[in-house]
Amino acid sequence: MALPWARLASFLGRRSILLQLIALGFLAGLVLARLGVVTHWQYVAAAVVLSVVVTLRKSPVAWFVLLVAALQLGILRGQAVLASFAELREHIGEDVVMVGRLEDDTTAARQYQTEFHISDIHILQDGEPEAVDGRVVVRGFAEATLQRGDVVRVEGKLTQSLGNNQAQISYAEIKLIGEDRTILGRARNAFFAGNRTALPEPQASLGMGFLVGLRALLPETLLNNLSATGLTHIVAASGYNLTVLVRLTRRLLAKHSKFIATATAVGLIVGFMAATGISPSIFRAAVVSGLSLAAWYWGRPITAWMVLLFSAAVTAGANPTYIWQDIGWYLSFAAFFGVLIIAPTITARLYQERQPGALTQLLIETFCAQIMALPIIMLIFDELSLLALPANMIILPFIPFAMLLTFVAALGGVFAPAIVGWFAWPADWVLTTMLYIIDWLAGVPWASIQLSLSAWQLVGVYGAIGIWLTVMRLRVRGSMDTYKTVID
């Protein structure tokens, strides 16, 4: 009996395993905080000190104490965030006047309303502004064109909201009181104008959807076609798009200098987040890309499980509402699990020690991401796109080229509008081809059907996937070393 325990102690004593346990415990603590479990900072401090002591002594119980300490930290973080929302929630059900800053670009809502999210909120009471924490989704009618970063005055009834918002106002009266005049804001507007100069519609809007997740200008017909074919995510502020840009930048510059490649990629991550806003998918991709870049730069291996749990803990710790009620966060990590855990398993099973081609690898990753995200989509949206898998396999390989060519076309529109046609025709050709394929696929009568899953069925599906994955990974254990990192 001593040998198995020694092996278990050795396994749990690995630094990477301890870090994964800390991340897992922290995530569990956030969930418990949302369920009403409370703690006190004294307990947290005691647990942290005890965990440091047992870790330094390499005690066999170190993993358990670390797990408890991380759990306490997660509960404490969750408590703090819930308490910060209390002032905003006191006004639920009241007619309010508030001032806030747009977090994102506007989109079209029901009955011709404009929809956006505001933060940095001040509620006006008797003419005096009261600062409150939280995020409010606003739907209403605005006299002026609004852009991310603008400051608006909103008047309407504050009600409860779902998802990653603490409240909402519908049919609001909206007034623009301050524009985003920062250097970044002006540069962003100039880039958008250059894109519209270079490309016709809907190619221009589709290209900006790829680059920065701007969907407000996409025609309703195209949005419906994207939904029917399971391609809506390609025009969202997608972590996939950021990952593509970071990988491409690193591979192009690595041959010249590892430092320049890393610094440029980090600058790209920061710039992309500044241009698109911090959605759950973008935040997750930024953490993953940053972690992978650091490991690549210093030559340290990093496992898929480490990246998955660490990025989940960082993103949820920064904004616990992600793990509490944000479907986008769960969809992002479900797809991420498919790419990092399931795809390497299938690849190892099919190719053993060989490496598949880039296109084959992309198709396998796309398939696995779709399989993991599909149950959540069916639970929430009661819809199954029968063409989602083939549509993604056909369209996704085009996206890196479309992003690069749209970027070049937009720069041409900014700096050389007189000859912008020479810069724009490659992007126009690629985007037009993609639009034709999307339109053709959406025209298939059975492109999507109404089909739903219950919560218990969802658990059953993921349980079956977990059992299958465990069996498969045991069979291909010898071949997994080739695919266990996410640096490339």
PDB file of C-alpha atoms in Angstrom, residues 232-465:
ATOM      1  CA  THR A 232     -21.906  34.058 -35.578  1.00  0.00           C
ATOM      2  CA  HIS A 233     -18.736  33.775 -33.502  1.00  0.00           C
ATOM      3  CA  ILE A 234     -16.508  34.805 -36.430  1.00  0.00           C
ATOM      4  CA  VAL A 235     -17.831  38.394 -36.273  1.00  0.00           C
ATOM      5  CA  ALA A 236     -17.707  38.625 -32.488  1.00  0.00           C
ATOM      6  CA  ALA A 237     -14.799  39.944 -30.454  1.00  0.00           C
ATOM      7  CA  SER A 238     -13.354  36.476 -30.671  1.00  0.00           C
ATOM      8  CA  GLY A 239     -10.410  35.029 -28.839  1.00  0.00           C
ATOM      9  CA  TYR A 240      -9.798  32.878 -31.913  1.00  0.00           C
ATOM     10  CA  ASN A 241      -9.077  35.996 -33.971  1.00  0.00           C
ATOM     11  CA  LEU A 242      -6.604  37.282 -31.378  1.00  0.00           C
ATOM     12  CA  THR A 243      -4.908  33.888 -31.185  1.00  0.00           C
ATOM     13  CA  VAL A 244      -4.510  33.846 -34.977  1.00  0.00           C
ATOM     14  CA  LEU A 245      -2.855  37.283 -34.950  1.00  0.00           C
ATOM     15  CA  VAL A 246      -0.482  36.431 -32.096  1.00  0.00           C
ATOM     16  CA  ARG A 247       0.612  33.126 -33.647  1.00  0.00           C
ATOM     17  CA  LEU A 248       1.156  34.727 -37.043  1.00  0.00           C
ATOM     18  CA  THR A 249       3.173  37.600 -35.561  1.00  0.00           C
ATOM     19  CA  ARG A 250       5.381  35.311 -33.507  1.00  0.00           C
ATOM     20  CA  ARG A 251       6.115  32.951 -36.378  1.00  0.00           C
ATOM     21  CA  LEU A 252       6.973  35.789 -38.772  1.00  0.00           C
ATOM     22  CA  LEU A 253       9.332  37.557 -36.355  1.00  0.00           C
ATOM     23  CA  ALA A 254      10.840  34.625 -34.415  1.00  0.00           C
ATOM     24  CA  LYS A 255      13.410  33.982 -37.150  1.00  0.00           C
ATOM     25  CA  HIS A 256      14.822  37.495 -36.603  1.00  0.00           C
ATOM     26  CA  SER A 257      14.652  37.904 -32.824  1.00  0.00           C
ATOM     27  CA  LYS A 258      12.840  36.099 -30.046  1.00  0.00           C
ATOM     28  CA  PHE A 259      12.671  39.327 -28.015  1.00  0.00           C
ATOM     29  CA  ILE A 260      11.213  41.360 -30.903  1.00  0.00           C
ATOM     30  CA  ALA A 261       8.698  38.602 -31.654  1.00  0.00           C
ATOM     31  CA  THR A 262       7.574  38.463 -28.019  1.00  0.00           C
ATOM     32  CA  ALA A 263       7.436  42.238 -27.539  1.00  0.00           C
ATOM     33  CA  THR A 264       5.489  42.734 -30.776  1.00  0.00           C
ATOM     34  CA  ALA A 265       3.031  39.981 -29.874  1.00  0.00           C
ATOM     35  CA  VAL A 266       2.472  41.475 -26.403  1.00  0.00           C
ATOM     36  CA  GLY A 267       1.895  44.898 -27.983  1.00  0.00           C
ATOM     37  CA  LEU A 268      -0.583  43.291 -30.364  1.00  0.00           C
ATOM     38  CA  ILE A 269      -2.468  41.706 -27.450  1.00  0.00           C
ATOM     39  CA  VAL A 270      -2.714  45.040 -25.612  1.00  0.00           C
ATOM     40  CA  GLY A 271      -3.742  46.893 -28.782  1.00  0.00           C
ATOM     41  CA  PHE A 272      -6.349  44.306 -29.718  1.00  0.00           C
ATOM     42  CA  MET A 273      -7.915  44.462 -26.248  1.00  0.00           C
ATOM     43  CA  ALA A 274      -7.934  48.264 -26.402  1.00  0.00           C
ATOM     44  CA  ALA A 275      -9.615  48.229 -29.821  1.00  0.00           C
ATOM     45  CA  THR A 276     -12.241  45.555 -29.131  1.00  0.00           C
ATOM     46  CA  GLY A 277     -12.934  45.797 -25.415  1.00  0.00           C
ATOM     47  CA  ILE A 278     -12.491  42.995 -22.906  1.00  0.00           C
ATOM     48  CA  SER A 279     -15.025  40.283 -23.627  1.00  0.00           C
ATOM     49  CA  PRO A 280     -14.668  36.904 -21.861  1.00  0.00           C
ATOM     50  CA  SER A 281     -13.305  35.314 -25.037  1.00  0.00           C
ATOM     51  CA  ILE A 282     -10.793  38.115 -25.654  1.00  0.00           C
ATOM     52  CA  PHE A 283      -9.659  38.135 -22.017  1.00  0.00           C
ATOM     53  CA  ARG A 284      -9.212  34.357 -22.047  1.00  0.00           C
ATOM     54  CA  ALA A 285      -7.255  34.496 -25.304  1.00  0.00           C
ATOM     55  CA  ALA A 286      -5.067  37.316 -23.964  1.00  0.00           C
ATOM     56  CA  VAL A 287      -4.200  35.340 -20.819  1.00  0.00           C
ATOM     57  CA  VAL A 288      -3.519  32.162 -22.790  1.00  0.00           C
ATOM     58  CA  SER A 289      -1.448  33.952 -25.420  1.00  0.00           C
ATOM     59  CA  GLY A 290       0.531  35.815 -22.769  1.00  0.00           C
ATOM     60  CA  LEU A 291       1.193  32.649 -20.780  1.00  0.00           C
ATOM     61  CA  SER A 292       2.211  30.737 -23.892  1.00  0.00           C
ATOM     62  CA  LEU A 293       4.483  33.562 -25.056  1.00  0.00           C
ATOM     63  CA  ALA A 294       6.204  33.694 -21.663  1.00  0.00           C
ATOM     64  CA  ALA A 295       6.754  29.935 -21.654  1.00  0.00           C
ATOM     65  CA  TRP A 296       8.067  30.039 -25.242  1.00  0.00           C
ATOM     66  CA  TYR A 297      10.371  32.993 -24.539  1.00  0.00           C
ATOM     67  CA  TRP A 298      11.968  31.379 -21.486  1.00  0.00           C
ATOM     68  CA  GLY A 299      11.913  27.886 -22.962  1.00  0.00           C
ATOM     69  CA  ARG A 300       9.652  26.347 -20.323  1.00  0.00           C
ATOM     70  CA  PRO A 301       7.144  23.602 -21.208  1.00  0.00           C
ATOM     71  CA  ILE A 302       3.559  24.179 -20.175  1.00  0.00           C
ATOM     72  CA  THR A 303       0.747  21.650 -20.173  1.00  0.00           C
ATOM     73  CA  ALA A 304      -2.708  22.130 -21.610  1.00  0.00           C
ATOM     74  CA  TRP A 305      -4.379  21.525 -18.231  1.00  0.00           C
ATOM     75  CA  MET A 306      -2.194  24.195 -16.648  1.00  0.00           C
ATOM     76  CA  VAL A 307      -3.142  26.747 -19.299  1.00  0.00           C
ATOM     77  CA  LEU A 308      -6.829  25.840 -19.080  1.00  0.00           C
ATOM     78  CA  LEU A 309      -7.147  26.089 -15.280  1.00  0.00           C
ATOM     79  CA  PHE A 310      -4.802  29.049 -14.859  1.00  0.00           C
ATOM     80  CA  SER A 311      -6.554  31.135 -17.523  1.00  0.00           C
ATOM     81  CA  ALA A 312      -9.957  30.239 -16.049  1.00  0.00           C
ATOM     82  CA  ALA A 313      -8.810  31.316 -12.570  1.00  0.00           C
ATOM     83  CA  VAL A 314      -7.300  34.588 -13.820  1.00  0.00           C
ATOM     84  CA  THR A 315     -10.305  35.622 -15.927  1.00  0.00           C
ATOM     85  CA  ALA A 316     -12.890  34.607 -13.322  1.00  0.00           C
ATOM     86  CA  GLY A 317     -10.839  36.177 -10.542  1.00  0.00           C
ATOM     87  CA  ALA A 318     -10.654  39.472 -12.418  1.00  0.00           C
ATOM     88  CA  ASN A 319     -14.404  39.384 -13.070  1.00  0.00           C
ATOM     89  CA  PRO A 320     -16.279  36.735 -11.036  1.00  0.00           C
ATOM     90  CA  THR A 321     -19.505  37.446 -12.936  1.00  0.00           C
ATOM     91  CA  TYR A 322     -17.973  35.436 -15.774  1.00  0.00           C
ATOM     92  CA  ILE A 323     -18.174  32.165 -13.853  1.00  0.00           C
ATOM     93  CA  TRP A 324     -21.445  33.134 -12.151  1.00  0.00           C
ATOM     94  CA  GLN A 325     -23.606  33.944 -15.138  1.00  0.00           C
ATOM     95  CA  ASP A 326     -21.754  34.603 -18.399  1.00  0.00           C
ATOM     96  CA  ILE A 327     -22.650  32.112 -21.137  1.00  0.00           C
ATOM     97  CA  GLY A 328     -19.930  33.548 -23.361  1.00  0.00           C
ATOM     98  CA  TRP A 329     -17.297  32.595 -20.782  1.00  0.00           C
ATOM     99  CA  TYR A 330     -18.549  29.008 -20.615  1.00  0.00           C
ATOM    100  CA  LEU A 331     -18.783  28.725 -24.400  1.00  0.00           C
ATOM    101  CA  SER A 332     -15.265  30.097 -24.740  1.00  0.00           C
ATOM    102  CA  PHE A 333     -13.788  27.623 -22.270  1.00  0.00           C
ATOM    103  CA  ALA A 334     -15.806  24.707 -23.622  1.00  0.00           C
ATOM    104  CA  ALA A 335     -14.381  25.354 -27.082  1.00  0.00           C
ATOM    105  CA  PHE A 336     -10.965  25.956 -25.518  1.00  0.00           C
ATOM    106  CA  PHE A 337     -11.158  22.579 -23.749  1.00  0.00           C
ATOM    107  CA  GLY A 338     -11.935  20.959 -27.078  1.00  0.00           C
ATOM    108  CA  VAL A 339      -8.919  22.557 -28.736  1.00  0.00           C
ATOM    109  CA  LEU A 340      -6.429  21.965 -25.897  1.00  0.00           C
ATOM    110  CA  ILE A 341      -7.502  18.605 -24.474  1.00  0.00           C
ATOM    111  CA  ILE A 342      -9.644  16.682 -26.960  1.00  0.00           C
ATOM    112  CA  ALA A 343      -7.929  17.713 -30.206  1.00  0.00           C
ATOM    113  CA  PRO A 344      -4.438  16.530 -29.128  1.00  0.00           C
ATOM    114  CA  THR A 345      -5.963  13.222 -27.998  1.00  0.00           C
ATOM    115  CA  ILE A 346      -7.615  12.617 -31.371  1.00  0.00           C
ATOM    116  CA  THR A 347      -4.471  13.774 -33.183  1.00  0.00           C
ATOM    117  CA  ALA A 348      -2.305  11.379 -31.192  1.00  0.00           C
ATOM    118  CA  ARG A 349      -4.758   8.540 -31.845  1.00  0.00           C
ATOM    119  CA  LEU A 350      -4.787   9.152 -35.601  1.00  0.00           C
ATOM    120  CA  TYR A 351      -1.163  10.148 -36.209  1.00  0.00           C
ATOM    121  CA  GLN A 352       0.774   8.569 -33.287  1.00  0.00           C
ATOM    122  CA  GLU A 353       4.213  10.243 -33.354  1.00  0.00           C
ATOM    123  CA  ARG A 354       3.672  12.066 -36.663  1.00  0.00           C
ATOM    124  CA  GLN A 355       2.580  15.684 -36.964  1.00  0.00           C
ATOM    125  CA  PRO A 356      -0.482  16.426 -39.124  1.00  0.00           C
ATOM    126  CA  GLY A 357      -0.523  19.210 -41.684  1.00  0.00           C
ATOM    127  CA  ALA A 358      -1.607  22.698 -40.644  1.00  0.00           C
ATOM    128  CA  LEU A 359      -4.977  22.455 -42.407  1.00  0.00           C
ATOM    129  CA  THR A 360      -5.674  19.001 -40.970  1.00  0.00           C
ATOM    130  CA  GLN A 361      -4.816  20.252 -37.487  1.00  0.00           C
ATOM    131  CA  LEU A 362      -7.144  23.229 -37.934  1.00  0.00           C
ATOM    132  CA  LEU A 363      -9.997  20.957 -39.012  1.00  0.00           C
ATOM    133  CA  ILE A 364      -9.480  18.647 -36.012  1.00  0.00           C
ATOM    134  CA  GLU A 365      -9.407  21.602 -33.599  1.00  0.00           C
ATOM    135  CA  THR A 366     -12.517  23.109 -35.192  1.00  0.00           C
ATOM    136  CA  PHE A 367     -14.368  19.810 -34.890  1.00  0.00           C
ATOM    137  CA  CYS A 368     -13.435  19.428 -31.210  1.00  0.00           C
ATOM    138  CA  ALA A 369     -14.334  23.020 -30.346  1.00  0.00           C
ATOM    139  CA  GLN A 370     -17.736  22.622 -32.013  1.00  0.00           C
ATOM    140  CA  ILE A 371     -18.445  19.336 -30.215  1.00  0.00           C
ATOM    141  CA  MET A 372     -17.722  20.878 -26.804  1.00  0.00           C
ATOM    142  CA  ALA A 373     -19.697  24.078 -27.402  1.00  0.00           C
ATOM    143  CA  LEU A 374     -22.705  22.419 -29.034  1.00  0.00           C
ATOM    144  CA  PRO A 375     -24.436  21.136 -25.834  1.00  0.00           C
ATOM    145  CA  ILE A 376     -24.374  24.617 -24.252  1.00  0.00           C
ATOM    146  CA  ILE A 377     -25.716  26.179 -27.452  1.00  0.00           C
ATOM    147  CA  MET A 378     -28.573  23.665 -27.528  1.00  0.00           C
ATOM    148  CA  LEU A 379     -29.349  24.291 -23.839  1.00  0.00           C
ATOM    149  CA  ILE A 380     -29.452  28.086 -24.146  1.00  0.00           C
ATOM    150  CA  PHE A 381     -30.646  28.745 -27.685  1.00  0.00           C
ATOM    151  CA  ASP A 382     -32.762  25.621 -28.400  1.00  0.00           C
ATOM    152  CA  GLU A 383     -31.188  25.451 -31.843  1.00  0.00           C
ATOM    153  CA  LEU A 384     -28.913  23.039 -33.658  1.00  0.00           C
ATOM    154  CA  SER A 385     -27.086  24.157 -36.781  1.00  0.00           C
ATOM    155  CA  LEU A 386     -26.607  21.023 -38.869  1.00  0.00           C
ATOM    156  CA  LEU A 387     -24.112  22.842 -41.067  1.00  0.00           C
ATOM    157  CA  ALA A 388     -22.059  24.407 -38.243  1.00  0.00           C
ATOM    158  CA  LEU A 389     -19.222  21.904 -38.489  1.00  0.00           C
ATOM    159  CA  PRO A 390     -18.732  21.923 -42.287  1.00  0.00           C
ATOM    160  CA  ALA A 391     -19.346  25.682 -42.408  1.00  0.00           C
ATOM    161  CA  ASN A 392     -16.634  26.337 -39.820  1.00  0.00           C
ATOM    162  CA  MET A 393     -14.226  23.963 -41.525  1.00  0.00           C
ATOM    163  CA  ILE A 394     -14.717  25.797 -44.821  1.00  0.00           C
ATOM    164  CA  ILE A 395     -14.734  29.380 -43.531  1.00  0.00           C
ATOM    165  CA  LEU A 396     -12.186  29.383 -40.683  1.00  0.00           C
ATOM    166  CA  PRO A 397      -9.108  28.824 -42.905  1.00  0.00           C
ATOM    167  CA  PHE A 398     -10.033  32.036 -44.761  1.00  0.00           C
ATOM    168  CA  ILE A 399     -10.140  34.192 -41.625  1.00  0.00           C
ATOM    169  CA  PRO A 400      -6.382  34.835 -41.098  1.00  0.00           C
ATOM    170  CA  PHE A 401      -6.074  35.993 -44.716  1.00  0.00           C
ATOM    171  CA  ALA A 402      -9.259  38.077 -44.488  1.00  0.00           C
ATOM    172  CA  MET A 403      -8.027  39.786 -41.308  1.00  0.00           C
ATOM    173  CA  LEU A 404      -4.617  40.615 -42.764  1.00  0.00           C
ATOM    174  CA  LEU A 405      -6.001  41.851 -46.092  1.00  0.00           C
ATOM    175  CA  THR A 406      -8.740  43.923 -44.404  1.00  0.00           C
ATOM    176  CA  PHE A 407      -6.097  45.536 -42.208  1.00  0.00           C
ATOM    177  CA  VAL A 408      -3.999  46.422 -45.277  1.00  0.00           C
ATOM    178  CA  ALA A 409      -7.057  47.775 -47.113  1.00  0.00           C
ATOM    179  CA  ALA A 410      -8.059  49.964 -44.155  1.00  0.00           C
ATOM    180  CA  LEU A 411      -4.540  51.393 -43.869  1.00  0.00           C
ATOM    181  CA  GLY A 412      -4.690  52.161 -47.584  1.00  0.00           C
ATOM    182  CA  GLY A 413      -7.968  53.987 -47.022  1.00  0.00           C
ATOM    183  CA  VAL A 414      -6.352  56.083 -44.278  1.00  0.00           C
ATOM    184  CA  PHE A 415      -3.007  56.949 -45.882  1.00  0.00           C
ATOM    185  CA  ALA A 416      -3.570  56.561 -49.642  1.00  0.00           C
ATOM    186  CA  PRO A 417      -7.264  57.015 -50.458  1.00  0.00           C
ATOM    187  CA  ALA A 418      -6.522  58.072 -54.057  1.00  0.00           C
ATOM    188  CA  ILE A 419      -5.090  54.648 -54.916  1.00  0.00           C
ATOM    189  CA  VAL A 420      -6.907  52.606 -52.291  1.00  0.00           C
ATOM    190  CA  GLY A 421      -8.288  50.227 -54.929  1.00  0.00           C
ATOM    191  CA  TRP A 422      -4.844  48.670 -55.340  1.00  0.00           C
ATOM    192  CA  PHE A 423      -4.728  47.935 -51.611  1.00  0.00           C
ATOM    193  CA  ALA A 424      -8.332  46.799 -51.324  1.00  0.00           C
ATOM    194  CA  TRP A 425      -8.934  44.345 -54.176  1.00  0.00           C
ATOM    195  CA  PRO A 426      -7.375  41.265 -52.458  1.00  0.00           C
ATOM    196  CA  ALA A 427      -9.516  41.825 -49.343  1.00  0.00           C
ATOM    197  CA  ASP A 428     -12.578  42.490 -51.495  1.00  0.00           C
ATOM    198  CA  TRP A 429     -12.053  39.221 -53.377  1.00  0.00           C
ATOM    199  CA  VAL A 430     -11.570  37.095 -50.224  1.00  0.00           C
ATOM    200  CA  LEU A 431     -14.500  38.676 -48.363  1.00  0.00           C
ATOM    201  CA  THR A 432     -16.804  38.382 -51.379  1.00  0.00           C
ATOM    202  CA  THR A 433     -15.917  34.690 -51.695  1.00  0.00           C
ATOM    203  CA  MET A 434     -16.683  34.122 -48.009  1.00  0.00           C
ATOM    204  CA  LEU A 435     -20.018  35.944 -48.323  1.00  0.00           C
ATOM    205  CA  TYR A 436     -20.963  33.771 -51.298  1.00  0.00           C
ATOM    206  CA  ILE A 437     -20.151  30.561 -49.393  1.00  0.00           C
ATOM    207  CA  ILE A 438     -22.081  31.707 -46.295  1.00  0.00           C
ATOM    208  CA  ASP A 439     -25.099  32.692 -48.386  1.00  0.00           C
ATOM    209  CA  TRP A 440     -25.028  29.378 -50.246  1.00  0.00           C
ATOM    210  CA  LEU A 441     -24.799  27.299 -47.052  1.00  0.00           C
ATOM    211  CA  ALA A 442     -27.549  29.296 -45.325  1.00  0.00           C
ATOM    212  CA  GLY A 443     -29.826  28.625 -48.293  1.00  0.00           C
ATOM    213  CA  VAL A 444     -29.910  24.902 -47.539  1.00  0.00           C
ATOM    214  CA  PRO A 445     -33.463  24.197 -46.226  1.00  0.00           C
ATOM    215  CA  TRP A 446     -32.258  22.065 -43.323  1.00  0.00           C
ATOM    216  CA  ALA A 447     -29.340  24.339 -42.318  1.00  0.00           C
ATOM    217  CA  SER A 448     -30.663  24.588 -38.742  1.00  0.00           C
ATOM    218  CA  ILE A 449     -33.396  22.927 -36.697  1.00  0.00           C
ATOM    219  CA  GLN A 450     -35.046  23.573 -33.331  1.00  0.00           C
ATOM    220  CA  LEU A 451     -33.559  21.143 -30.807  1.00  0.00           C
ATOM    221  CA  SER A 452     -32.916  21.619 -27.101  1.00  0.00           C
ATOM    222  CA  LEU A 453     -31.214  19.906 -24.164  1.00  0.00           C
ATOM    223  CA  SER A 454     -32.246  19.924 -20.513  1.00  0.00           C
ATOM    224  CA  ALA A 455     -29.705  20.638 -17.772  1.00  0.00           C
ATOM    225  CA  TRP A 456     -29.533  16.945 -16.830  1.00  0.00           C
ATOM    226  CA  GLN A 457     -29.058  15.948 -20.460  1.00  0.00           C
ATOM    227  CA  LEU A 458     -26.231  18.486 -20.668  1.00  0.00           C
ATOM    228  CA  VAL A 459     -24.538  16.862 -17.669  1.00  0.00           C
ATOM    229  CA  GLY A 460     -25.025  13.436 -19.254  1.00  0.00           C
ATOM    230  CA  VAL A 461     -23.496  14.522 -22.569  1.00  0.00           C
ATOM    231  CA  TYR A 462     -20.421  16.038 -20.933  1.00  0.00           C
ATOM    232  CA  GLY A 463     -20.136  13.017 -18.634  1.00  0.00           C
ATOM    233  CA  ALA A 464     -20.095  10.708 -21.657  1.00  0.00           C
ATOM    234  CA  ILE A 465     -17.460  12.904 -23.317  1.00  0.00           C
TER     235      ILE A 465
END
